[in-house]
Coordinates of C-alpha atoms and ligand atoms in Angstrom, one line a residue:
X1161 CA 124.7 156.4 47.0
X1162 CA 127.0 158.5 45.6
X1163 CA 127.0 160.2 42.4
X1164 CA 130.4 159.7 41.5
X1165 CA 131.5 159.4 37.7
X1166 CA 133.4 156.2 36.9
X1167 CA 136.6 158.2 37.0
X1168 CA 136.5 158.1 40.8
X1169 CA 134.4 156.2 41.4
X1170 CA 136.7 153.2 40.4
X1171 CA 139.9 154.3 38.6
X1172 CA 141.3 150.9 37.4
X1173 CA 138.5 150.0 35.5
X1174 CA 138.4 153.5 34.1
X1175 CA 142.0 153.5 33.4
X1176 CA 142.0 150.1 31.3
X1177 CA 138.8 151.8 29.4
X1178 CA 141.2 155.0 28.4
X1179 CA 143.8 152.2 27.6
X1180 CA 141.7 150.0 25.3
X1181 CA 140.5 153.4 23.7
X1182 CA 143.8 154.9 23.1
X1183 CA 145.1 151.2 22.0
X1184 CA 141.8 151.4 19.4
X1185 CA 142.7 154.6 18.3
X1186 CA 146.5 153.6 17.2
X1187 CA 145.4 150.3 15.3
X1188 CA 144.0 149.1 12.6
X1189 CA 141.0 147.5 13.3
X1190 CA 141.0 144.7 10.7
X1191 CA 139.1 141.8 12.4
X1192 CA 136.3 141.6 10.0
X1193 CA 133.8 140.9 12.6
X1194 CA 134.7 144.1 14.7
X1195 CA 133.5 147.9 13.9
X1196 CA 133.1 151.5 15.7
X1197 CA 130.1 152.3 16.9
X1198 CA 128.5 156.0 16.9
X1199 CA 128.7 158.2 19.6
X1200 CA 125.1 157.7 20.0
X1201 CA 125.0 154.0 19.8
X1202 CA 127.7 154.1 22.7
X1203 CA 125.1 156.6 24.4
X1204 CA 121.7 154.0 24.2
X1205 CA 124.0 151.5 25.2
X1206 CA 125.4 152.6 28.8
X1207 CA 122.2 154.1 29.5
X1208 CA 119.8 153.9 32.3
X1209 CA 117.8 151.3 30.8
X1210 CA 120.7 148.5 31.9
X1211 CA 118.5 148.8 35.8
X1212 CA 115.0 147.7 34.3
X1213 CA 113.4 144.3 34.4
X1214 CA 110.7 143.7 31.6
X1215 CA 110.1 139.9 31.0
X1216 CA 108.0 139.3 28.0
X1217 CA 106.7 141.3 25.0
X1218 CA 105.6 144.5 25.0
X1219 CA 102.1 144.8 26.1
X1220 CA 102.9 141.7 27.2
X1221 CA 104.9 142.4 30.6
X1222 CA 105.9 140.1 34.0
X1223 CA 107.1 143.4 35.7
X1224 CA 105.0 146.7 36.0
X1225 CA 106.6 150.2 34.9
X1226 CA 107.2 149.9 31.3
X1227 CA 105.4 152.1 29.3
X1228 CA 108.8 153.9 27.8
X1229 CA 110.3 150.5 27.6
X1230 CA 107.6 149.1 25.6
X1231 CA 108.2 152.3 23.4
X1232 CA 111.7 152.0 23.4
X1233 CA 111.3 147.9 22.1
X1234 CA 108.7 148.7 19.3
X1235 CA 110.4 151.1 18.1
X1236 CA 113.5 148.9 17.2
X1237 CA 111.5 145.8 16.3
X1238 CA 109.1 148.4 13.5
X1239 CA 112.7 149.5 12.6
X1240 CA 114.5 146.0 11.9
X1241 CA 110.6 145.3 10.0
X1242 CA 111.1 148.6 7.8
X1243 CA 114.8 148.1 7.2
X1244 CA 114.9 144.3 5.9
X1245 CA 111.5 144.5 5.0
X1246 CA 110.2 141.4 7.1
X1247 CA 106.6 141.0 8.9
X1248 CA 107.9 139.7 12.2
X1249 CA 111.2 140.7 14.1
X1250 CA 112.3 139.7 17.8
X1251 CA 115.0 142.0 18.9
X1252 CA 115.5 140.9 22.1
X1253 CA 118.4 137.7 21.7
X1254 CA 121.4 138.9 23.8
X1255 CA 123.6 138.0 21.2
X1256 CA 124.1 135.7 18.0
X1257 CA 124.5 132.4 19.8
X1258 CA 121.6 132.6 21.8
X1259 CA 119.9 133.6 18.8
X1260 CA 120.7 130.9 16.4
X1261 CA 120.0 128.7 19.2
X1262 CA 116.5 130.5 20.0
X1263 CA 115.9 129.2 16.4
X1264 CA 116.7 125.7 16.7
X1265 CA 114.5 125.9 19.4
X1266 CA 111.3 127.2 17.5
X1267 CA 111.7 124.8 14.6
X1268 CA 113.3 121.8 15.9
X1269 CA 113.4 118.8 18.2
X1270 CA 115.8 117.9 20.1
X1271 CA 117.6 115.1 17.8
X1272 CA 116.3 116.2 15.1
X1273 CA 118.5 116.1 11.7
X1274 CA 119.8 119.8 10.6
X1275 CA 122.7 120.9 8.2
X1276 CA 125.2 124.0 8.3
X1277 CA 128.6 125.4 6.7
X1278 CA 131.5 123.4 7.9
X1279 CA 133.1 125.4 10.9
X1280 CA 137.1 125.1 9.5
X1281 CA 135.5 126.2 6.1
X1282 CA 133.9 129.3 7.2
X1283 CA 131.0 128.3 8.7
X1284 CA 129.7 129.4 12.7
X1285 CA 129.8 127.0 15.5
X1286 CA 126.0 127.6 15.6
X1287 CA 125.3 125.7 12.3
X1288 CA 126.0 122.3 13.6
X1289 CA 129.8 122.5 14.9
X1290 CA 130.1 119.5 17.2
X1291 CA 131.2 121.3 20.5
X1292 CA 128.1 124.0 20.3
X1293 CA 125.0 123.1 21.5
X1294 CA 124.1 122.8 17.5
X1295 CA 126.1 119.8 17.1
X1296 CA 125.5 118.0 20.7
X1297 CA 122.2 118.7 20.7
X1298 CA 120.7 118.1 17.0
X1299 CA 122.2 115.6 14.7
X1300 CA 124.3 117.8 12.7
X1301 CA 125.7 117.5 9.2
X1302 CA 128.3 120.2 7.8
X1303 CA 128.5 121.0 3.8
X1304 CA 131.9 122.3 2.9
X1305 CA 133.3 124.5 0.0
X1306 CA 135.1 123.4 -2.9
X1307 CA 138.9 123.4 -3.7
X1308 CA 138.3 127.0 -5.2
X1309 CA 136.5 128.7 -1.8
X1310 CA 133.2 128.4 -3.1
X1311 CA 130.4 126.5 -1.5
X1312 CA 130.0 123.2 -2.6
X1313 CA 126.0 123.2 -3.1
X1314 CA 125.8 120.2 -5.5
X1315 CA 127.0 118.4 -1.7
X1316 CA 124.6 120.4 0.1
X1317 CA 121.8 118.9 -1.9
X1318 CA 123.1 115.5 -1.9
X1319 CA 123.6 115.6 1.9
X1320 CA 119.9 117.2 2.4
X1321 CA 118.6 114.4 0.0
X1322 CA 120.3 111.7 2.4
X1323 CA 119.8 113.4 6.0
X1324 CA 116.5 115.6 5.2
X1325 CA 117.3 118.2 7.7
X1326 CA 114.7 120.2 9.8
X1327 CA 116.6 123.3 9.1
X1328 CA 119.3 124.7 7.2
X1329 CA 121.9 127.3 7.4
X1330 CA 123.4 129.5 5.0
X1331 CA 125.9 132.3 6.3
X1332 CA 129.4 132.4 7.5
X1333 CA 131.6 134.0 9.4
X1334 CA 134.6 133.4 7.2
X1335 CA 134.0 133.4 3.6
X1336 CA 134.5 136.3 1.1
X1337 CA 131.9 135.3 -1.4
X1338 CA 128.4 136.3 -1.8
X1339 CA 126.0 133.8 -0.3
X1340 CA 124.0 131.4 -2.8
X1341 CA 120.7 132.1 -0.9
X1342 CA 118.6 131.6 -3.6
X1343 CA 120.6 127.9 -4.6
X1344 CA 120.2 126.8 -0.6
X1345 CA 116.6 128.2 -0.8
X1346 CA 116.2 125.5 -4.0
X1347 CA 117.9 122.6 -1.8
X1348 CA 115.5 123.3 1.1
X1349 CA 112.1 124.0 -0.3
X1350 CA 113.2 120.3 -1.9
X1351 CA 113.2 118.4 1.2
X1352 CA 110.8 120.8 3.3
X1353 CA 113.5 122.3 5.5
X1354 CA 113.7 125.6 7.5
X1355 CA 116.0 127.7 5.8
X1356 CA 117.5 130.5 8.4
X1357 CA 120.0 132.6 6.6
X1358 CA 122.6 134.0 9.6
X1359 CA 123.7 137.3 7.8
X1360 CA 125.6 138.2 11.5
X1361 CA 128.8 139.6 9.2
X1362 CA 126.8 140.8 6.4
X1363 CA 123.7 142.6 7.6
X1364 CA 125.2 146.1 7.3
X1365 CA 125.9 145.3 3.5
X1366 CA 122.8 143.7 3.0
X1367 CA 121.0 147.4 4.6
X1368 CA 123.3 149.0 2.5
X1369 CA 122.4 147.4 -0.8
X1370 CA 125.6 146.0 -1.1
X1371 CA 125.4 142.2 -0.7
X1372 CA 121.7 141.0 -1.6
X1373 CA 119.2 140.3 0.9
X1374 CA 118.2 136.7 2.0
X1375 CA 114.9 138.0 2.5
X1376 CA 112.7 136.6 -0.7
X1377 CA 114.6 133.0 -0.1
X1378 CA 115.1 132.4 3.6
X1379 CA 111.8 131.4 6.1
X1380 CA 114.2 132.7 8.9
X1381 CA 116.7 135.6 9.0
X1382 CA 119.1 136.2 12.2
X1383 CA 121.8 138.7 12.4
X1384 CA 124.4 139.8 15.1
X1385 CA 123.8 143.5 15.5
X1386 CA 127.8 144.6 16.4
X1387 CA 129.4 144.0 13.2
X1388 CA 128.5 145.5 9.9
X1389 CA 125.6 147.1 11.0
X1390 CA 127.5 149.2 13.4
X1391 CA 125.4 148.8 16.6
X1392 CA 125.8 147.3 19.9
X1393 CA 126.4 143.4 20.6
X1394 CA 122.6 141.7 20.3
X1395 CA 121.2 140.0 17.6
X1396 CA 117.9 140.2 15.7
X1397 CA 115.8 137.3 14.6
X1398 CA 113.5 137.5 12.0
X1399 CA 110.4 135.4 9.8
X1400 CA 110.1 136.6 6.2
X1401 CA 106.9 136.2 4.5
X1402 CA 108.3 133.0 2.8
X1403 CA 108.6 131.7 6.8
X1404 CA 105.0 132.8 7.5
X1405 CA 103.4 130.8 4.5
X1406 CA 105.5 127.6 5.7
X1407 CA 104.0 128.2 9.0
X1408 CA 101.9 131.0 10.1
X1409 CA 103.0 130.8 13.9
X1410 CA 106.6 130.8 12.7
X1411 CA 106.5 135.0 14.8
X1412 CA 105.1 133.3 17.9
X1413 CA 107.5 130.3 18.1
X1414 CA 110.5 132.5 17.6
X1415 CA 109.5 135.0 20.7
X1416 CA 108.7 132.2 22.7
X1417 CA 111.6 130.3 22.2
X1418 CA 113.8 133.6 23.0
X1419 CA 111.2 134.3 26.0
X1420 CA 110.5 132.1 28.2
X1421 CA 112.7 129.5 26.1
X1422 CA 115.5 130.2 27.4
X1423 CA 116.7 133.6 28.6
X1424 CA 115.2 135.8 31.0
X1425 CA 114.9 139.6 31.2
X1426 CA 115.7 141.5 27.8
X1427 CA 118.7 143.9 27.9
X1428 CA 116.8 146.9 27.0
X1429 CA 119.7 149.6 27.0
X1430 CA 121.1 147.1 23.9
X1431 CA 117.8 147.1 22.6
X1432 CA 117.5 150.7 22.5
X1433 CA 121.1 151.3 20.9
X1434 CA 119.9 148.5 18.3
X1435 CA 117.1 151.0 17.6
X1436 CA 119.8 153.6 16.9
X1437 CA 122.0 151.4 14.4
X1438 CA 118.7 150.8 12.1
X1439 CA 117.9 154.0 12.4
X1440 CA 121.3 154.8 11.8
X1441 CA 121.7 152.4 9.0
X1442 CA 118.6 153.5 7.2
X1443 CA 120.3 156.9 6.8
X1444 CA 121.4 157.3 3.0
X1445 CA 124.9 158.1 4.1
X1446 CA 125.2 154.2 5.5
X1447 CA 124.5 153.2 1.7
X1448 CA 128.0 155.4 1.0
X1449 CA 129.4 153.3 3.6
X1450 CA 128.4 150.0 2.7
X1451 CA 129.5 150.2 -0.5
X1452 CA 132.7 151.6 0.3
X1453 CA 133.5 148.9 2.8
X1454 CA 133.2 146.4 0.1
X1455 CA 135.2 148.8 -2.5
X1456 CA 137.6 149.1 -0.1
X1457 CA 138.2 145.5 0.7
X1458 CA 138.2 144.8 -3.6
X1459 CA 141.2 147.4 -3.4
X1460 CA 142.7 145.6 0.0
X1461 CA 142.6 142.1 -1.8
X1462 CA 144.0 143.5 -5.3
X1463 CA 147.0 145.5 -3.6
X1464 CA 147.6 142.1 -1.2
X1465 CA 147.5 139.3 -4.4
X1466 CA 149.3 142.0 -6.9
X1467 CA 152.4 141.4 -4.1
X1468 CA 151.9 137.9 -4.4
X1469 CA 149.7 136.9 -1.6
X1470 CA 147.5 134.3 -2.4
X1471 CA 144.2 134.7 -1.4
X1472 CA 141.1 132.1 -0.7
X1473 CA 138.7 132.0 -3.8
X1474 CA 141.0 134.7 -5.4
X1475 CA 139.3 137.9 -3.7
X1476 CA 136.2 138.7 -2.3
X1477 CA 132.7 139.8 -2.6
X1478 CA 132.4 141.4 0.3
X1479 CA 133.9 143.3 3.1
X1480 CA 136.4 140.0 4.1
X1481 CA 139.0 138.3 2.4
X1482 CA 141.3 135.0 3.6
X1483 CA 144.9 134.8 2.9
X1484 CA 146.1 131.2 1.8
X1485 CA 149.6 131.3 3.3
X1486 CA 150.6 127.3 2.5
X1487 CA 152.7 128.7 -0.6
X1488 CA 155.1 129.6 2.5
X1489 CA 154.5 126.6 4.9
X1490 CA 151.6 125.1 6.3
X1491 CA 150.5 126.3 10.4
X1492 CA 151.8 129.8 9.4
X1493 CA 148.6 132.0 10.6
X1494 CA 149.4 132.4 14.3
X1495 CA 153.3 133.9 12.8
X1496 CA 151.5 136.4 10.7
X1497 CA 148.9 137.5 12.8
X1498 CA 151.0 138.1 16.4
X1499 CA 153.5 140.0 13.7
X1500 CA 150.6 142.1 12.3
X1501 CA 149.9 142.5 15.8
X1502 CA 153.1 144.1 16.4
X1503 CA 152.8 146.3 13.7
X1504 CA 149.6 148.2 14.8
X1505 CA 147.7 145.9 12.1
X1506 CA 144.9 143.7 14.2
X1507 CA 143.1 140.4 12.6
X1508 CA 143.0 136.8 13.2
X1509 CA 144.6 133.8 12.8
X1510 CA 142.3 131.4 10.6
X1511 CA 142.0 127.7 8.7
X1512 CA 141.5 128.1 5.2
X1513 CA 139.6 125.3 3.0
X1514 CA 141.5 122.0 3.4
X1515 CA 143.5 123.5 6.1
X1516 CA 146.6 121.1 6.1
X1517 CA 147.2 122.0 9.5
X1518 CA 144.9 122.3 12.8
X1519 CA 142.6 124.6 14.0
X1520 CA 144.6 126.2 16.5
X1521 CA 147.4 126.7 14.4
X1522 CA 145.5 127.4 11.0
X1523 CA 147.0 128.0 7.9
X1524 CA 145.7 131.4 7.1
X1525 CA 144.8 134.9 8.3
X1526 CA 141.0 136.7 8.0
X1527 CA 141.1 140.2 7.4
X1528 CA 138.3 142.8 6.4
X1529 CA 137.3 146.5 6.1
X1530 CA 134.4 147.7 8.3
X1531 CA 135.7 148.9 11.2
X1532 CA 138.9 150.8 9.0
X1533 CA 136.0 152.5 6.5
X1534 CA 134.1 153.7 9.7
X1535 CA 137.0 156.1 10.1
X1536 CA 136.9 157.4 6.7
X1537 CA 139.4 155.2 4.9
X1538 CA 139.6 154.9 1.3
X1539 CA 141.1 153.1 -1.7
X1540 CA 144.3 154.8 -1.3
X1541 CA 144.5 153.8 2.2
X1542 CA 143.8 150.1 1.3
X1543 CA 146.7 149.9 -1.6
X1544 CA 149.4 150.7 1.1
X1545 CA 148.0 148.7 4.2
X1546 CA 148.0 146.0 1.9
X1547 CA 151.9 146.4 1.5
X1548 CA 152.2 146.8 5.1
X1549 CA 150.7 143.4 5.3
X1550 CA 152.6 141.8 2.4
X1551 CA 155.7 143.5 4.2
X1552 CA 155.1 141.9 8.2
X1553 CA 154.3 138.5 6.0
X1554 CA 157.6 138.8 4.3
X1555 CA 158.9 138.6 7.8
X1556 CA 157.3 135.9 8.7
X1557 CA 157.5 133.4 5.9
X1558 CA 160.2 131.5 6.6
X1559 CA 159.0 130.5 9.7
X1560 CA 158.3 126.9 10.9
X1561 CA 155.7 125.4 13.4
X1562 CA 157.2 122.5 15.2
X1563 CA 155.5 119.1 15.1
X1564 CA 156.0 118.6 19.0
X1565 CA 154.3 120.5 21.9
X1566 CA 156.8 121.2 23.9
X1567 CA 159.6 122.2 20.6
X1568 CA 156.4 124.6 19.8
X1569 CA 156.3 126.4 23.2
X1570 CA 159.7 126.9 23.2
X1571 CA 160.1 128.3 19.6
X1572 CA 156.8 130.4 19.9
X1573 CA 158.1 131.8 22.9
X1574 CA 161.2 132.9 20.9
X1575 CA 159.4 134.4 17.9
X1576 CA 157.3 136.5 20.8
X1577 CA 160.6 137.9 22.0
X1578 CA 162.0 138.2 18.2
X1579 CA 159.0 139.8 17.3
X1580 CA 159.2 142.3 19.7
X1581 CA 162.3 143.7 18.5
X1582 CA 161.8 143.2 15.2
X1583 CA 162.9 146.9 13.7
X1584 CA 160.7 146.6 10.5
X1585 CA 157.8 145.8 12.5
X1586 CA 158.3 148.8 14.8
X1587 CA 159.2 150.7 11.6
X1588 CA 155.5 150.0 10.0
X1589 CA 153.9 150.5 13.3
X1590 CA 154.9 153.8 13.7
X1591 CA 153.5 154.5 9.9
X1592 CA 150.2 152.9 11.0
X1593 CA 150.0 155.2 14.1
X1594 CA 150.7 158.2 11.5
X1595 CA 147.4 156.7 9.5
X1596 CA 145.4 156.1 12.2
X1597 CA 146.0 159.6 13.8
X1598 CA 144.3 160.9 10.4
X1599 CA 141.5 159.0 10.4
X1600 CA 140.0 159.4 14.2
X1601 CA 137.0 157.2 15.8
X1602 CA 133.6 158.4 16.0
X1603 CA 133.9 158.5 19.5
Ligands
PLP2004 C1 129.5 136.4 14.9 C2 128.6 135.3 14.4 C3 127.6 134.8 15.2 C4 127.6 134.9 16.7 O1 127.6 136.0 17.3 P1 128.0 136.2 18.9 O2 127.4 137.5 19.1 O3 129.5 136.2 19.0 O4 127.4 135.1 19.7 C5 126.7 133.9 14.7 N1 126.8 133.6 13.4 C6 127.7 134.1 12.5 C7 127.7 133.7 11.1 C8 128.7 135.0 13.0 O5 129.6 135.4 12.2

C-alpha cells in the first residue's frame, strides 16, 4: 500500500478538513459543549492505535497482541481514578450516550422506574427523554426547574416519593447553575435510588476546582470527555466509594454492561488521547483555565443583561448562560442564532424554561465560554462579544415566526437571503475575524 499522506492521497476530504480549520479559526466558538483540543490530544487521537482490536479489560483480552494497549488503557483509567478521586473508572464508552445507557444497563431492568432533568428544561435525552432509549426503554419520569431557572427539587422528591426510581440523574446540558448534588443525593438515598451524576459539560470545571465535584454524593459519575475537559469525544464512567458501599460489584456491572453489554472493540486511539486530557487537565495551568472559563462567562453574562438581554436564572454559575428572548417575541432562537452565524459568532438555538414555543423553534439561544478561553480570551474580550451579540439580536428582534408551515418556509427562506446581506452583520464579522486572528487555536 502506499504511503501517501492524506493530501494525496484523497484531496477532497483533505480540502474540507483545511476548510473546517480555517472556518474554526475565523469564529467564535461559543457552543458551550464544543472546545479545542491540544496538539497532542489531536496526535493520540489519529494515531495508529485506531487498527487494533482488544475486546475486554486489560489483562482480560479476546484478541492477542496487547501488551502496549493494556498500558496505554491503565494508564487513563489510574488517571480518571487520581483526577476525580474515584476507586473504579471504565474509560472505554465511545461516547456519552452509550455511556449513560451502559449505566442504565448495570443498575436497572428493563421497565424499571427512573427519573432525570426534563429535556426542554436543560436536561439530556439520556435522562429519561421519551425518544432515547431512556424514555422507551425504562419508565421515565422528568423533574423540571422553577419559573426562576433553578431546579425544582422540592418536585424531585415528591415525584421520587410517588415513582421510587431505580436511578436518578442530576446533570444537564443546558443549565447555568451549579448542580444541587448534595440535595439530589438527599432525595435518593430516601427512596434507595442510584444516583449517577452526568457531569458531560462540567467535568473540566469540576478537575479544575471550579464547579464542586459530585464525587462525595453521587454512587455513579459519567462524563463526556470532548467538552470541558478538552479531550477527544468518549466518555468515562465512574463508581465513587458512596457507589461501592451501596453495592460492592457496582465496578464489575459497569464494565460488563459497556463490554460485552453492548459495544464491541474499545476505540483505543480515543482512549489514549483521553489519557492525555487527564493528564493534561491535572496540570496546574488547567486550574488557570477552569476558572477563567467561568470568569469569563460571569463577564459574558453581565456585559449581555447590562444591554438589556435577559438571561435564564439571571446569569450563570458556570461556563454557560441561556438568553430568554420572549421580551421580543416568542420562537425567536432560530433568528438569533443563523444571524450570529453570519456574524462569525457560533451557538445554538435553544428552549428556555416554559418555552412558549416548540422545540424546533425554541425561544432562546445557549451560549458559553470554553472553547473562546482555550485561545486565550479574557474579560475584556467577553465585555465586547457580548455587544456583538446584543448588536446581531438588535437585528433580529422584530422578527416574527409564522404560525403556518408553509408561511414559515417561505419567510425563513427570506430572512436567509436578508441575512446574508445584512451590512451590520458583515460589519461585526469582519471585527470578529480581527479577534479571532489574535487569539489563534492550539493547533
Ligand atoms: C453531551 C452530553 C451527553 C452526551 O454526549 P454525546 O457524546 O453527544 O453522546 C450526555 N449527557 C450530557 C449532560 C451531555 O451534555
Amino acid at each position: 500500500m502506499d504511503k501517501k499522506p492524506l493530501k494525496t492521497a484523497d484531496p477532497a476530504i483533505y480540502d474540507l478538513i483545511q476548510a473546517e480549520l480555517s472556518r474554526r479559526r475565523t469564529v467564535l466558538e461559543m457552543i458551550p459543549s464544543e472546545n479545542h483540543t491540544s496538539l497532542a490530544v489531536l496526535e493520540a487521537s489519529g494515531s495508529i492505535l485506531t487498527d487494533k482490536y482488544s475486546e475486554g479489560y486489560p489483562g482480560k483480552r479476546y484478541y492477542a497482541g496487547n501488551e502496549y494497549i493494556d498500558k496505554i488503557e491503565n494508564l487513563a483509567i489510574s488517571r480518571a481514578k487520581q483526577a476525580f478521586g474515584v476507586p473504579h473508572a471504565n474509560v472505554q464508552a465511545y461516547s456519552g450516550t452509550p455511556a449513560n445507557f451502559a449505566v442504565h444497563f448495570a443498575v436497572c431492568q428493563a421497565g424499571d422506574p427512573i427519573m432525570g432533568q426534563n429535556l426542554l428544561d436543560g436536561g439530556h435525552l439520556t435522562h429519561g427523554w421519551k425518544t432515547s432509549f431512556s424514555g422507551a426503554f425504562y419508565k421515565s419520569v422528568q423533574y423540571h426547574v422553577k419559573a426562576d431557572g433553578y431546579i425544582d427539587f422540592d418536585e424531585a422528591r415528591a415525584l421520587a416519593r410517588e415513582h421510587k426510581p431505580k436511578l436518578i440523574w442530576v446533570g444537564a446540558s443546558a443549565y447555568a447553575r451549579q448542580f444541587p448534588f448534595k440535595e439530589m443525593a438527599e432525595i435518593a438515598d430516601e427512596v434507595g435510588a442510584f444516583l449517577a451524576a452526568d457531569i458531560a459539560h462540567i467535568a473540566g470545571l469540576v478537575l479544575g476546582g471550579a464547579h464542586p465535584s459530585p464525587v462525595p454524593y453521587a454512587h455513579i459519575v459519567t462524563t463526556t470527555t470532548h467538552k470541558t475537559l478538552r479531550g477527544p469525544r468518549g466518555a468515562l464512567i465512574m463508581a465513587t466509594e458512596k457507589g461501592l458501599q451501596k453495592d460492592p460489584e457496582l465496578g464489575d456491572k459497569i464494565d460488563k454492561a459497556v463490554f460485552p453489554g453492548l459495544q464491541g472493540g474499545p476505540h483505543n486511539h480515543q482512549t489514549a488521547a483521553i489519557a492525555v486530557a487527564l493528564g493534561e487537565a491535572m496540570w496546574p495551568d488547567f486550574k488557570t483555565y477552569a476558572h477563567q472559563v467561568v470568569s469569563n462567562a460571569k463577564a459574558l453574562a453581565q456585559s449581555l443583561m447590562a444591554r438589556g438581554l435577559k438571561l435564564v436564572s439571571n446569569g450563570t454559575d458556570n461556563h454557560l448562560m441561556l438568553v430568554d428572548l420572549t421580551p421580543f417575541a416568542k420562537g425567536l432562537g432560530v433568528f438569533a442564532q443563523d444571524a450570529l452565524d453570519k456574524a462569525g459568532i457560533t451557538l445554538n438555538k435553544n428552549t428556555i424554561p416554559q418555552d412558549p414555543s416548540s422545540p424546533f423553534y425554541p425561544s432562546g439561544i445557549r451560549l458559553g465560554t470554553p472553547a473562546i478561553t482555550t485561545r486565550g480570551m479574557k474579560e475584556k474580550e467577553m465585555e465586547q462579544i457580548g455587544a456583538w451579540i446584543a448588536e446581531v439580536v438588535q437585528e433580529v428582534q422584530d422578527r416574527r415566526l409564522p404560525e403556518t408551515k408553509e408561511e414559515r418556509s417561505v419567510y425563513l427562506k427570506q430572512f436567509a437571503r436578508d441575512i446574508a446581506e445584512n451590512e451590520k452583520l458583515k460589519e461585526i464579522k469582519k471585527k470578529v475575524e480581527e479577534l479571532c486572528s489574535q487569539f489563534p487555536l492550539p493547533y
